[in-house]
Amino acid sequence: MASHTPHNYHAVPGSERTKALGAQRVSDADPHEIVRVLIRIRLCPGAAPAPDHSHWERTRPGHRKFLSRKELGEKYGAAQADLEHVAAFARSKELEVEQLHAARRLVIVTGPVSKINHAFAVNLGKYETEDEVQKHYRGREGHIYVPKDVHHLIEGVFGLDNRRSAYRRLSRLVGGPGANLGPSGSSLTPLDVANMHNFPPNPPNISEQTIGVLEFGGGVTINAGRPTDVDAFTNTVNASYVPPLSLPLINLTTIILSGGANKLAGNAENQSISDGEVVLDIDVAGTVASGATIACYFAPLSVSGWLEAFLAAVLPDKGQPEPSVLSNSWSSNEDTWTAGHLQTMSSIFRQAAEAGITIFSASGDQGTNGFFKDITINVKGIGNVTGPTGDGNAHVLYPSTDPWVTACGGSKTSNVTWADTTTANNTFLEETWNAERKPDETTRGLTGGGISTFKDPSGNLVFPVPSWQQGFSPGFTVPPSINDGTTRGRGIPDIAGFAQGYPITVYGLPEPIGLSGTSEAAPLYAALIARINATLGFNVGYLNPTLYANSTSAGLFHNIADGPGVTNAFTFLAGQSTPGSLPIFNTTKGYQSLAPWNCLTGLGVLDGTKLIQLLAGGAISPSFFFSVSKNTYGSLEVSQNSTWTQAFSLVLDGFSLAQVTKNPTSSFQGTFVSQIPGIKIAPSAVNPWPIQELGGSDNSLQRITFPYDIIYPPNPTFPAVGSTSTLSLSASVQTSVAGFGTVPATAQFELVGGADPFFLNVSQQVQNPFWLSQDLRVLTVVPEMDSTPVSLNGNGPTWQTQSSNLYDTRGAYDYIKRLIIYLNGNFSDPTGSDPFTTLLPLSGGLTGDSSVLPYTIDPNTDQHYSNYNFAIARVRVSGVGTASVNTFFRLFLTASNDTDFQPGSTYATGPLGTVTATPKILNEDDPLTIPFFATGNYEANADFVAELDYIPGGPNNRLIQSNSANGIWTYFGCYLNVYNTSNTIGPNPVPSLLKGTHHCLVAEINYSGTPIPTGTSTQNSAQLAQRNLQITSSDNPGPPSAHRVPQTFDMRPSPPFDITRASNLLNLPDEIVIDWGNVPEGSTAMIYWPQVQATDVIALASYLYPTHELTAPDANTLRIHNVGQGKQSYIPVPSSALSQNFAGLFTIDLPQGVVAGQEFTAVVKRLTTKQAVVTAPPPEVPKLALAGEYRGPEVSNWRYMTGTFAVTIPVQKPAQILPREKDVLAIFKWRLSLMKPTNRWYPVFLRYIEYVSGRLTGLGGNPITVVPSPYGAPPIGPIGGGGHGGGHGGGHGSHEGHHGPHGSHHEEHTGKVEGLVYDRFGEFHDFIFITEHGDEHRFHTRAEKIEELVRLAWREQMLVTVLGERGDRVKPVEIVLRSWPRK
């Protein structure tokens, strides 16, 4: 350790080292010796950690989103500023900076020992060891120290100590080559072993695969550019078969890392195990995956060599190989590493998983002994013998203990016989690999394994039992370490493979030598994964979670459980003996060979074909189907709009884009195209096209969506008026996947003749989305600021004040009736001026469907004026004709994509007096929609009279008569009376029933001539027009709380389904599909469903989708990780035994860095299945199989969109958002105060208020000061003029003597509740009120809800306005909770 540590230096966590076992410090290190140091830098600040085990557990192979190596380096690299800061530190210590590598997070420096000691406060020394390979090493003891100003930037320092950290021991074959025979009578080859274990065939495209093998010593002879010993092995394998094989020579490339070398460690006379290891790894991997590239990495045997080797394989520099699978046969005792070393290496393996890299490592060949020095002693009757020593404890080897690595133990076979050249009979035996004992009783070779027990400086296991290993089988628990009997960490191995050895050529010797050990299993399985990757067309990636989750899958493993009598206890030489005497023996403790997993052979030996079938079956749920937005077209709407954008999509599920050899564009067939000459179906103008669920990951299996437009020709042929024709449309896609060459799908389209009257929801000129219908407008009127807001040349209707109430309801109904008359009188000619383009443009009126903007502030006077919202619908009739039409207006309680026509719930109607049909509410306490009118409220109440819209001559019941071939436009409308608390339905104020800030509004043409089929979506019906847009702002720059954008939404459960019987898109749940549009990368989203268990949704998603990006941060919340531009997310909607909808909260968290002026939009859709009308049974089609001529069944049903809402997020400055955010908070607090805790919306409101409070705080406000109020929380300002300017809190002046709806019969007082009065029986009957002027009033009421309200006002000392009847015992008529203290 350093003799003196500077006071401003801090220890690098996890860097403490002791000297190597048996080593002695003999001197200080040469002060002039040049040392190369690798400084590992922290992850870039703000970067998310790599996905954890649970992510890969729930994401099946093939549908995983993998990153390119470039993307991996960018995502997990170091910040340039951090690199420069550390480099500056190094230069300040007179060290040379060799390289800054952002992707690998390295600053590489060099310098003499003297300066290295000073820079890192260490005292490097020269150590003498008993290791024959490395007799001396440069080392250190204690911690590494760095200055305080860079301490937080540095994860680890590598290279100061160059002691040996990579070992191999291979055993000679017992009985020599030929102990097991291949099909031609020769010794087993790696190909024979692959065939014995049913490896799938080597595919033609195996050349696309690269297998990386890691070597930390030895070399392979290269002559004339060819590895001669490797070539000799290939030639021997070819010649051993009858007839001979023709395997190509192995394609080998070498990568020499700093300090490493492809250099033979021995020769023919003095052979080295290291050289044998290198050749064996290449031979096994290159023969089994014949045609693949073998990338051999040569690195020094120190810890820094490990770091550089794996970094080069995982994060290669330009031009270096990019292996998809890695094989490692070297290791060292886990307890010889530092915690910091292990954590850094493990982080690299964890990142490798996200690049789709599978890593195998041998578990060792000396049972539980680990690596210790060899000694040579003389044994009487035997002579000099050499064997390993040990300490009597069980040891495990790293990197096999790393949970991100698949550890490979050893198995041995016997009685192998062959049915043919490639098929072994199933009669061979398989058991734990044990090379038995040498004559001196030392174990020759024995599969390694055990339990990880290494702890960090805090006493925590570095590698605890991973989630996928613990409890993977009922009743199973990973056993404790046999050292202390209590510690349970990661157990190894995971699997076992053939370890009995092959005859290989080394040093050009004419006779092969036989080497055996678990290092044969690692390259064998690496070759298997290369075959599978090439066959399936995607990388398998991180394998362990899949293996354990499917450990009981029939035939996947041959579980080797030899019984409690078989262990991996290792007998070894314990000490030096005198010549001629017997050696002193000792034996490690061992683990037993038991089912279902053990520390000798793990889960067992893999069956390669079963594995690929599992991966294909779990990863490929291949289907190709139509997802339809609009498949019903009326002749009249087509005559006015020929282009229908994104009318449908074709969805390919379970493939990667790289596997698509021909997209569907040129494949359309069927009567829909043959009977409409000139019709065009063209890719929609979306970018990117197609849309990939996982974004730009072309090699990940996922859902791929191909959106299409339909363009009708001029004057297409339609059926006669009143008739419908059903036409078919089919398409196909071609892929490179075996058995899925051409995948077809079919859907049905309907053409309707003469669908009068109708809405034209989509305009080819305006290019509006259907969820913002061009024939439905909303507008906000502020009469004090503009009494004639809709006017052409000054002749529009003028607002006529009818009342001085807070809201002039009578004036509002009067205005909408006169506006309807005005529009019908001036704009009915379709060839004339279009008021929806001039007076009521689509881009305006974005607040008209809001329920949280009750007032407007005049920017010139700061006066506050009441807002009034209205809706106008335009109904079209084409040509000459007459139609008696009712138009209904319904407001959904919040955003909803359940806008499809459901007459039993959201679109209920019923009789009212002499009117046969008027909109109805089925449950007044929890309505799904609320109808609004032009003549009055839903029912008579203190605010106004009941509506009479649909009596003969009512404003929304009109006889439309067209006398012109051009047709006629007719206008209908309503007053959206959403602010006035006197407007009640049953006992509930309408504002209290609303559950959102913006609402879906739907206009319905109720016309007996064209009834709307149940389930028809608003996009698919010309009799429905919708407006469904949610607007919530985000802050810039602001804290994360102000970047959180919450919005409530309502959704009905899926119809009952049995997912185990799912077929042809039937028996599936409905789905939410979120098209993330231009929402920026780095965003996340959440769905809070208090009536739903999040784990149930995730279980459905795991069953349905090969991959999904859903997690459950709590019991009822789903977090969606796959958010970003050009991506889509799918969420299955569960069913429910209850009759309630799911109340929900949808939240988007935008990343830092969004800029004011930006605007982001996501579209939330609901999909369900539409069943085709089949007139004859389809022909039978073969079922799915992995290979061969399989062709999946044609999907004849289709998914269709029931509804859609959009979420638009403008980015604004805090000053723009803050006032309205206070209003939202005040209104939602008020709504919550009137809500029972049992209401399905109650928990949603609690969380919504929590989020809005956080937004308010982030914007610089104080949510505590915002009190409940139905009228928001406007800032204090001048009093508004007239009746409409008052009533929004104290900013509107005194309310003493203010007249209510019935003039002098009421009086209004503003102040605070002083007390509540109860009689002798405890019954509430009065409350006492003190006005701002000090006057006391007593109000009489026994109403339970009023008691709750005034108790709240009394407890919180809230400012309140009470409207009461005049008289001796004043009864309260209206109570308004004010938002702020009076001036």
mmCIF file with all atom_site columns, C-alpha atoms in Angstrom, residues 450-572:
data_model
loop_
_atom_site.group_PDB
_atom_site.id
_atom_site.type_symbol
_atom_site.label_atom_id
_atom_site.label_alt_id
_atom_site.label_comp_id
_atom_site.label_asym_id
_atom_site.label_entity_id
_atom_site.label_seq_id
_atom_site.pdbx_PDB_ins_code
_atom_site.Cartn_x
_atom_site.Cartn_y
_atom_site.Cartn_z
_atom_site.occupancy
_atom_site.B_iso_or_equiv
_atom_site.pdbx_formal_charge
_atom_site.auth_seq_id
_atom_site.auth_comp_id
_atom_site.auth_asym_id
_atom_site.auth_atom_id
_atom_site.pdbx_PDB_model_num
ATOM 1   C CA . GLY A 1 450 ? -20.793 -24.629 -6.756  1.00 0.00 ? 450 GLY A CA 1
ATOM 2   C CA . ILE A 1 451 ? -22.234 -21.560 -5.087  1.00 0.00 ? 451 ILE A CA 1
ATOM 3   C CA . SER A 1 452 ? -20.985 -17.990 -5.373  1.00 0.00 ? 452 SER A CA 1
ATOM 4   C CA . THR A 1 453 ? -20.169 -16.530 -1.955  1.00 0.00 ? 453 THR A CA 1
ATOM 5   C CA . PHE A 1 454 ? -18.068 -13.466 -2.775  1.00 0.00 ? 454 PHE A CA 1
ATOM 6   C CA . LYS A 1 455 ? -19.164 -10.341 -0.905  1.00 0.00 ? 455 LYS A CA 1
ATOM 7   C CA . ASP A 1 456 ? -18.482 -6.661  -1.476  1.00 0.00 ? 456 ASP A CA 1
ATOM 8   C CA . PRO A 1 457 ? -16.968 -4.418  1.220   1.00 0.00 ? 457 PRO A CA 1
ATOM 9   C CA . SER A 1 458 ? -20.480 -3.812  2.621   1.00 0.00 ? 458 SER A CA 1
ATOM 10  C CA . GLY A 1 459 ? -21.011 -7.515  3.192   1.00 0.00 ? 459 GLY A CA 1
ATOM 11  C CA . ASN A 1 460 ? -23.480 -8.009  0.311   1.00 0.00 ? 460 ASN A CA 1
ATOM 12  C CA . LEU A 1 461 ? -23.195 -10.872 -2.128  1.00 0.00 ? 461 LEU A CA 1
ATOM 13  C CA . VAL A 1 462 ? -21.871 -9.642  -5.446  1.00 0.00 ? 462 VAL A CA 1
ATOM 14  C CA . PHE A 1 463 ? -23.830 -12.394 -7.207  1.00 0.00 ? 463 PHE A CA 1
ATOM 15  C CA . PRO A 1 464 ? -26.933 -13.345 -5.214  1.00 0.00 ? 464 PRO A CA 1
ATOM 16  C CA . VAL A 1 465 ? -29.293 -15.977 -6.555  1.00 0.00 ? 465 VAL A CA 1
ATOM 17  C CA . PRO A 1 466 ? -30.758 -14.456 -9.733  1.00 0.00 ? 466 PRO A CA 1
ATOM 18  C CA . SER A 1 467 ? -34.546 -14.274 -9.971  1.00 0.00 ? 467 SER A CA 1
ATOM 19  C CA . TRP A 1 468 ? -34.721 -16.773 -12.826 1.00 0.00 ? 468 TRP A CA 1
ATOM 20  C CA . GLN A 1 469 ? -32.793 -19.429 -10.845 1.00 0.00 ? 469 GLN A CA 1
ATOM 21  C CA . GLN A 1 470 ? -34.515 -19.164 -7.509  1.00 0.00 ? 470 GLN A CA 1
ATOM 22  C CA . GLY A 1 471 ? -37.689 -21.243 -7.370  1.00 0.00 ? 471 GLY A CA 1
ATOM 23  C CA . PHE A 1 472 ? -37.721 -22.073 -11.095 1.00 0.00 ? 472 PHE A CA 1
ATOM 24  C CA . SER A 1 473 ? -39.073 -25.508 -10.140 1.00 0.00 ? 473 SER A CA 1
ATOM 25  C CA . PRO A 1 474 ? -41.762 -26.097 -7.467  1.00 0.00 ? 474 PRO A CA 1
ATOM 26  C CA . GLY A 1 475 ? -40.126 -26.622 -4.102  1.00 0.00 ? 475 GLY A CA 1
ATOM 27  C CA . PHE A 1 476 ? -36.612 -26.009 -5.427  1.00 0.00 ? 476 PHE A CA 1
ATOM 28  C CA . THR A 1 477 ? -34.178 -23.766 -3.595  1.00 0.00 ? 477 THR A CA 1
ATOM 29  C CA . VAL A 1 478 ? -30.578 -23.152 -4.606  1.00 0.00 ? 478 VAL A CA 1
ATOM 30  C CA . PRO A 1 479 ? -28.516 -25.022 -2.007  1.00 0.00 ? 479 PRO A CA 1
ATOM 31  C CA . PRO A 1 480 ? -26.262 -23.148 0.395   1.00 0.00 ? 480 PRO A CA 1
ATOM 32  C CA . SER A 1 481 ? -22.517 -23.121 0.058   1.00 0.00 ? 481 SER A CA 1
ATOM 33  C CA . ILE A 1 482 ? -20.995 -26.263 1.544   1.00 0.00 ? 482 ILE A CA 1
ATOM 34  C CA . ASN A 1 483 ? -18.339 -24.070 3.146   1.00 0.00 ? 483 ASN A CA 1
ATOM 35  C CA . ASP A 1 484 ? -20.571 -22.410 5.745   1.00 0.00 ? 484 ASP A CA 1
ATOM 36  C CA . GLY A 1 485 ? -23.862 -24.196 5.106   1.00 0.00 ? 485 GLY A CA 1
ATOM 37  C CA . THR A 1 486 ? -25.830 -20.948 5.003   1.00 0.00 ? 486 THR A CA 1
ATOM 38  C CA . THR A 1 487 ? -24.747 -18.599 2.193   1.00 0.00 ? 487 THR A CA 1
ATOM 39  C CA . ARG A 1 488 ? -26.879 -18.906 -0.931  1.00 0.00 ? 488 ARG A CA 1
ATOM 40  C CA . GLY A 1 489 ? -25.594 -17.157 -4.019  1.00 0.00 ? 489 GLY A CA 1
ATOM 41  C CA . ARG A 1 490 ? -25.666 -17.751 -7.745  1.00 0.00 ? 490 ARG A CA 1
ATOM 42  C CA . GLY A 1 491 ? -25.278 -21.470 -8.463  1.00 0.00 ? 491 GLY A CA 1
ATOM 43  C CA . ILE A 1 492 ? -23.267 -22.941 -11.340 1.00 0.00 ? 492 ILE A CA 1
ATOM 44  C CA . PRO A 1 493 ? -23.210 -24.563 -13.830 1.00 0.00 ? 493 PRO A CA 1
ATOM 45  C CA . ASP A 1 494 ? -26.380 -23.843 -15.764 1.00 0.00 ? 494 ASP A CA 1
ATOM 46  C CA . ILE A 1 495 ? -26.023 -26.645 -18.309 1.00 0.00 ? 495 ILE A CA 1
ATOM 47  C CA . ALA A 1 496 ? -23.637 -29.465 -19.107 1.00 0.00 ? 496 ALA A CA 1
ATOM 48  C CA . GLY A 1 497 ? -22.003 -30.600 -22.341 1.00 0.00 ? 497 GLY A CA 1
ATOM 49  C CA . PHE A 1 498 ? -19.744 -33.296 -23.670 1.00 0.00 ? 498 PHE A CA 1
ATOM 50  C CA . ALA A 1 499 ? -16.351 -33.065 -21.910 1.00 0.00 ? 499 ALA A CA 1
ATOM 51  C CA . GLN A 1 500 ? -14.620 -36.374 -22.786 1.00 0.00 ? 500 GLN A CA 1
ATOM 52  C CA . GLY A 1 501 ? -12.404 -34.844 -25.383 1.00 0.00 ? 501 GLY A CA 1
ATOM 53  C CA . TYR A 1 502 ? -11.483 -35.041 -29.023 1.00 0.00 ? 502 TYR A CA 1
ATOM 54  C CA . PRO A 1 503 ? -8.246  -35.989 -30.760 1.00 0.00 ? 503 PRO A CA 1
ATOM 55  C CA . ILE A 1 504 ? -6.766  -32.691 -31.944 1.00 0.00 ? 504 ILE A CA 1
ATOM 56  C CA . THR A 1 505 ? -3.620  -31.688 -33.791 1.00 0.00 ? 505 THR A CA 1
ATOM 57  C CA . VAL A 1 506 ? -1.126  -29.438 -31.998 1.00 0.00 ? 506 VAL A CA 1
ATOM 58  C CA . TYR A 1 507 ? 2.387   -28.353 -33.041 1.00 0.00 ? 507 TYR A CA 1
ATOM 59  C CA . GLY A 1 508 ? 1.935   -30.117 -36.367 1.00 0.00 ? 508 GLY A CA 1
ATOM 60  C CA . LEU A 1 509 ? 2.419   -33.510 -34.725 1.00 0.00 ? 509 LEU A CA 1
ATOM 61  C CA . PRO A 1 510 ? 1.426   -36.447 -36.921 1.00 0.00 ? 510 PRO A CA 1
ATOM 62  C CA . GLU A 1 511 ? -0.461  -38.142 -34.106 1.00 0.00 ? 511 GLU A CA 1
ATOM 63  C CA . PRO A 1 512 ? -3.349  -36.257 -32.520 1.00 0.00 ? 512 PRO A CA 1
ATOM 64  C CA . ILE A 1 513 ? -3.534  -35.794 -28.786 1.00 0.00 ? 513 ILE A CA 1
ATOM 65  C CA . GLY A 1 514 ? -6.708  -36.125 -26.776 1.00 0.00 ? 514 GLY A CA 1
ATOM 66  C CA . LEU A 1 515 ? -7.751  -33.297 -24.482 1.00 0.00 ? 515 LEU A CA 1
ATOM 67  C CA . SER A 1 516 ? -10.877 -33.264 -22.318 1.00 0.00 ? 516 SER A CA 1
ATOM 68  C CA . GLY A 1 517 ? -12.669 -30.831 -20.028 1.00 0.00 ? 517 GLY A CA 1
ATOM 69  C CA . THR A 1 518 ? -15.619 -28.471 -19.652 1.00 0.00 ? 518 THR A CA 1
ATOM 70  C CA . SER A 1 519 ? -13.879 -26.107 -22.072 1.00 0.00 ? 519 SER A CA 1
ATOM 71  C CA . GLU A 1 520 ? -15.262 -28.336 -24.832 1.00 0.00 ? 520 GLU A CA 1
ATOM 72  C CA . ALA A 1 521 ? -18.838 -27.577 -23.758 1.00 0.00 ? 521 ALA A CA 1
ATOM 73  C CA . ALA A 1 522 ? -18.569 -23.786 -24.064 1.00 0.00 ? 522 ALA A CA 1
ATOM 74  C CA . PRO A 1 523 ? -17.564 -23.678 -27.783 1.00 0.00 ? 523 PRO A CA 1
ATOM 75  C CA . LEU A 1 524 ? -19.972 -26.545 -28.528 1.00 0.00 ? 524 LEU A CA 1
ATOM 76  C CA . TYR A 1 525 ? -22.945 -24.556 -27.238 1.00 0.00 ? 525 TYR A CA 1
ATOM 77  C CA . ALA A 1 526 ? -21.649 -21.344 -28.799 1.00 0.00 ? 526 ALA A CA 1
ATOM 78  C CA . ALA A 1 527 ? -21.788 -23.150 -32.147 1.00 0.00 ? 527 ALA A CA 1
ATOM 79  C CA . LEU A 1 528 ? -25.332 -24.344 -31.386 1.00 0.00 ? 528 LEU A CA 1
ATOM 80  C CA . ILE A 1 529 ? -26.504 -20.769 -30.759 1.00 0.00 ? 529 ILE A CA 1
ATOM 81  C CA . ALA A 1 530 ? -24.797 -19.627 -33.974 1.00 0.00 ? 530 ALA A CA 1
ATOM 82  C CA . ARG A 1 531 ? -26.778 -22.281 -35.864 1.00 0.00 ? 531 ARG A CA 1
ATOM 83  C CA . ILE A 1 532 ? -29.990 -21.202 -34.149 1.00 0.00 ? 532 ILE A CA 1
ATOM 84  C CA . ASN A 1 533 ? -29.367 -17.490 -34.736 1.00 0.00 ? 533 ASN A CA 1
ATOM 85  C CA . ALA A 1 534 ? -28.836 -18.123 -38.427 1.00 0.00 ? 534 ALA A CA 1
ATOM 86  C CA . THR A 1 535 ? -31.827 -20.464 -38.737 1.00 0.00 ? 535 THR A CA 1
ATOM 87  C CA . LEU A 1 536 ? -34.324 -18.239 -36.960 1.00 0.00 ? 536 LEU A CA 1
ATOM 88  C CA . GLY A 1 537 ? -33.037 -14.990 -38.379 1.00 0.00 ? 537 GLY A CA 1
ATOM 89  C CA . PHE A 1 538 ? -32.603 -13.295 -35.011 1.00 0.00 ? 538 PHE A CA 1
ATOM 90  C CA . ASN A 1 539 ? -30.152 -13.392 -32.137 1.00 0.00 ? 539 ASN A CA 1
ATOM 91  C CA . VAL A 1 540 ? -31.163 -15.474 -29.145 1.00 0.00 ? 540 VAL A CA 1
ATOM 92  C CA . GLY A 1 541 ? -29.189 -13.245 -26.792 1.00 0.00 ? 541 GLY A CA 1
ATOM 93  C CA . TYR A 1 542 ? -29.214 -13.712 -23.043 1.00 0.00 ? 542 TYR A CA 1
ATOM 94  C CA . LEU A 1 543 ? -30.104 -17.366 -22.576 1.00 0.00 ? 543 LEU A CA 1
ATOM 95  C CA . ASN A 1 544 ? -30.343 -18.138 -18.861 1.00 0.00 ? 544 ASN A CA 1
ATOM 96  C CA . PRO A 1 545 ? -33.892 -16.873 -18.113 1.00 0.00 ? 545 PRO A CA 1
ATOM 97  C CA . THR A 1 546 ? -35.253 -18.899 -21.028 1.00 0.00 ? 546 THR A CA 1
ATOM 98  C CA . LEU A 1 547 ? -33.456 -22.069 -19.964 1.00 0.00 ? 547 LEU A CA 1
ATOM 99  C CA . TYR A 1 548 ? -34.703 -21.996 -16.381 1.00 0.00 ? 548 TYR A CA 1
ATOM 100 C CA . ALA A 1 549 ? -38.231 -20.897 -17.259 1.00 0.00 ? 549 ALA A CA 1
ATOM 101 C CA . ASN A 1 550 ? -38.522 -23.899 -19.592 1.00 0.00 ? 550 ASN A CA 1
ATOM 102 C CA . SER A 1 551 ? -36.555 -26.421 -17.579 1.00 0.00 ? 551 SER A CA 1
ATOM 103 C CA . THR A 1 552 ? -39.507 -28.844 -17.539 1.00 0.00 ? 552 THR A CA 1
ATOM 104 C CA . SER A 1 553 ? -40.216 -28.513 -21.259 1.00 0.00 ? 553 SER A CA 1
ATOM 105 C CA . ALA A 1 554 ? -40.474 -32.056 -22.636 1.00 0.00 ? 554 ALA A CA 1
ATOM 106 C CA . GLY A 1 555 ? -37.141 -33.274 -23.954 1.00 0.00 ? 555 GLY A CA 1
ATOM 107 C CA . LEU A 1 556 ? -35.333 -29.946 -23.680 1.00 0.00 ? 556 LEU A CA 1
ATOM 108 C CA . PHE A 1 557 ? -32.828 -31.273 -21.130 1.00 0.00 ? 557 PHE A CA 1
ATOM 109 C CA . HIS A 1 558 ? -31.394 -34.625 -20.291 1.00 0.00 ? 558 HIS A CA 1
ATOM 110 C CA . ASN A 1 559 ? -31.206 -33.995 -16.570 1.00 0.00 ? 559 ASN A CA 1
ATOM 111 C CA . ILE A 1 560 ? -28.243 -35.784 -15.051 1.00 0.00 ? 560 ILE A CA 1
ATOM 112 C CA . ALA A 1 561 ? -28.996 -36.756 -11.472 1.00 0.00 ? 561 ALA A CA 1
ATOM 113 C CA . ASP A 1 562 ? -26.508 -39.483 -10.584 1.00 0.00 ? 562 ASP A CA 1
ATOM 114 C CA . GLY A 1 563 ? -27.637 -39.505 -6.977  1.00 0.00 ? 563 GLY A CA 1
ATOM 115 C CA . PRO A 1 564 ? -26.262 -38.342 -3.625  1.00 0.00 ? 564 PRO A CA 1
ATOM 116 C CA . GLY A 1 565 ? -23.269 -40.664 -3.923  1.00 0.00 ? 565 GLY A CA 1
ATOM 117 C CA . VAL A 1 566 ? -21.857 -38.698 -6.852  1.00 0.00 ? 566 VAL A CA 1
ATOM 118 C CA . THR A 1 567 ? -20.278 -35.341 -5.994  1.00 0.00 ? 567 THR A CA 1
ATOM 119 C CA . ASN A 1 568 ? -17.719 -32.965 -7.390  1.00 0.00 ? 568 ASN A CA 1
ATOM 120 C CA . ALA A 1 569 ? -15.436 -33.314 -4.382  1.00 0.00 ? 569 ALA A CA 1
ATOM 121 C CA . PHE A 1 570 ? -11.860 -33.172 -5.689  1.00 0.00 ? 570 PHE A CA 1
ATOM 122 C CA . THR A 1 571 ? -8.929  -35.179 -4.344  1.00 0.00 ? 571 THR A CA 1
ATOM 123 C CA . PHE A 1 572 ? -5.613  -33.378 -4.582  1.00 0.00 ? 572 PHE A CA 1
#
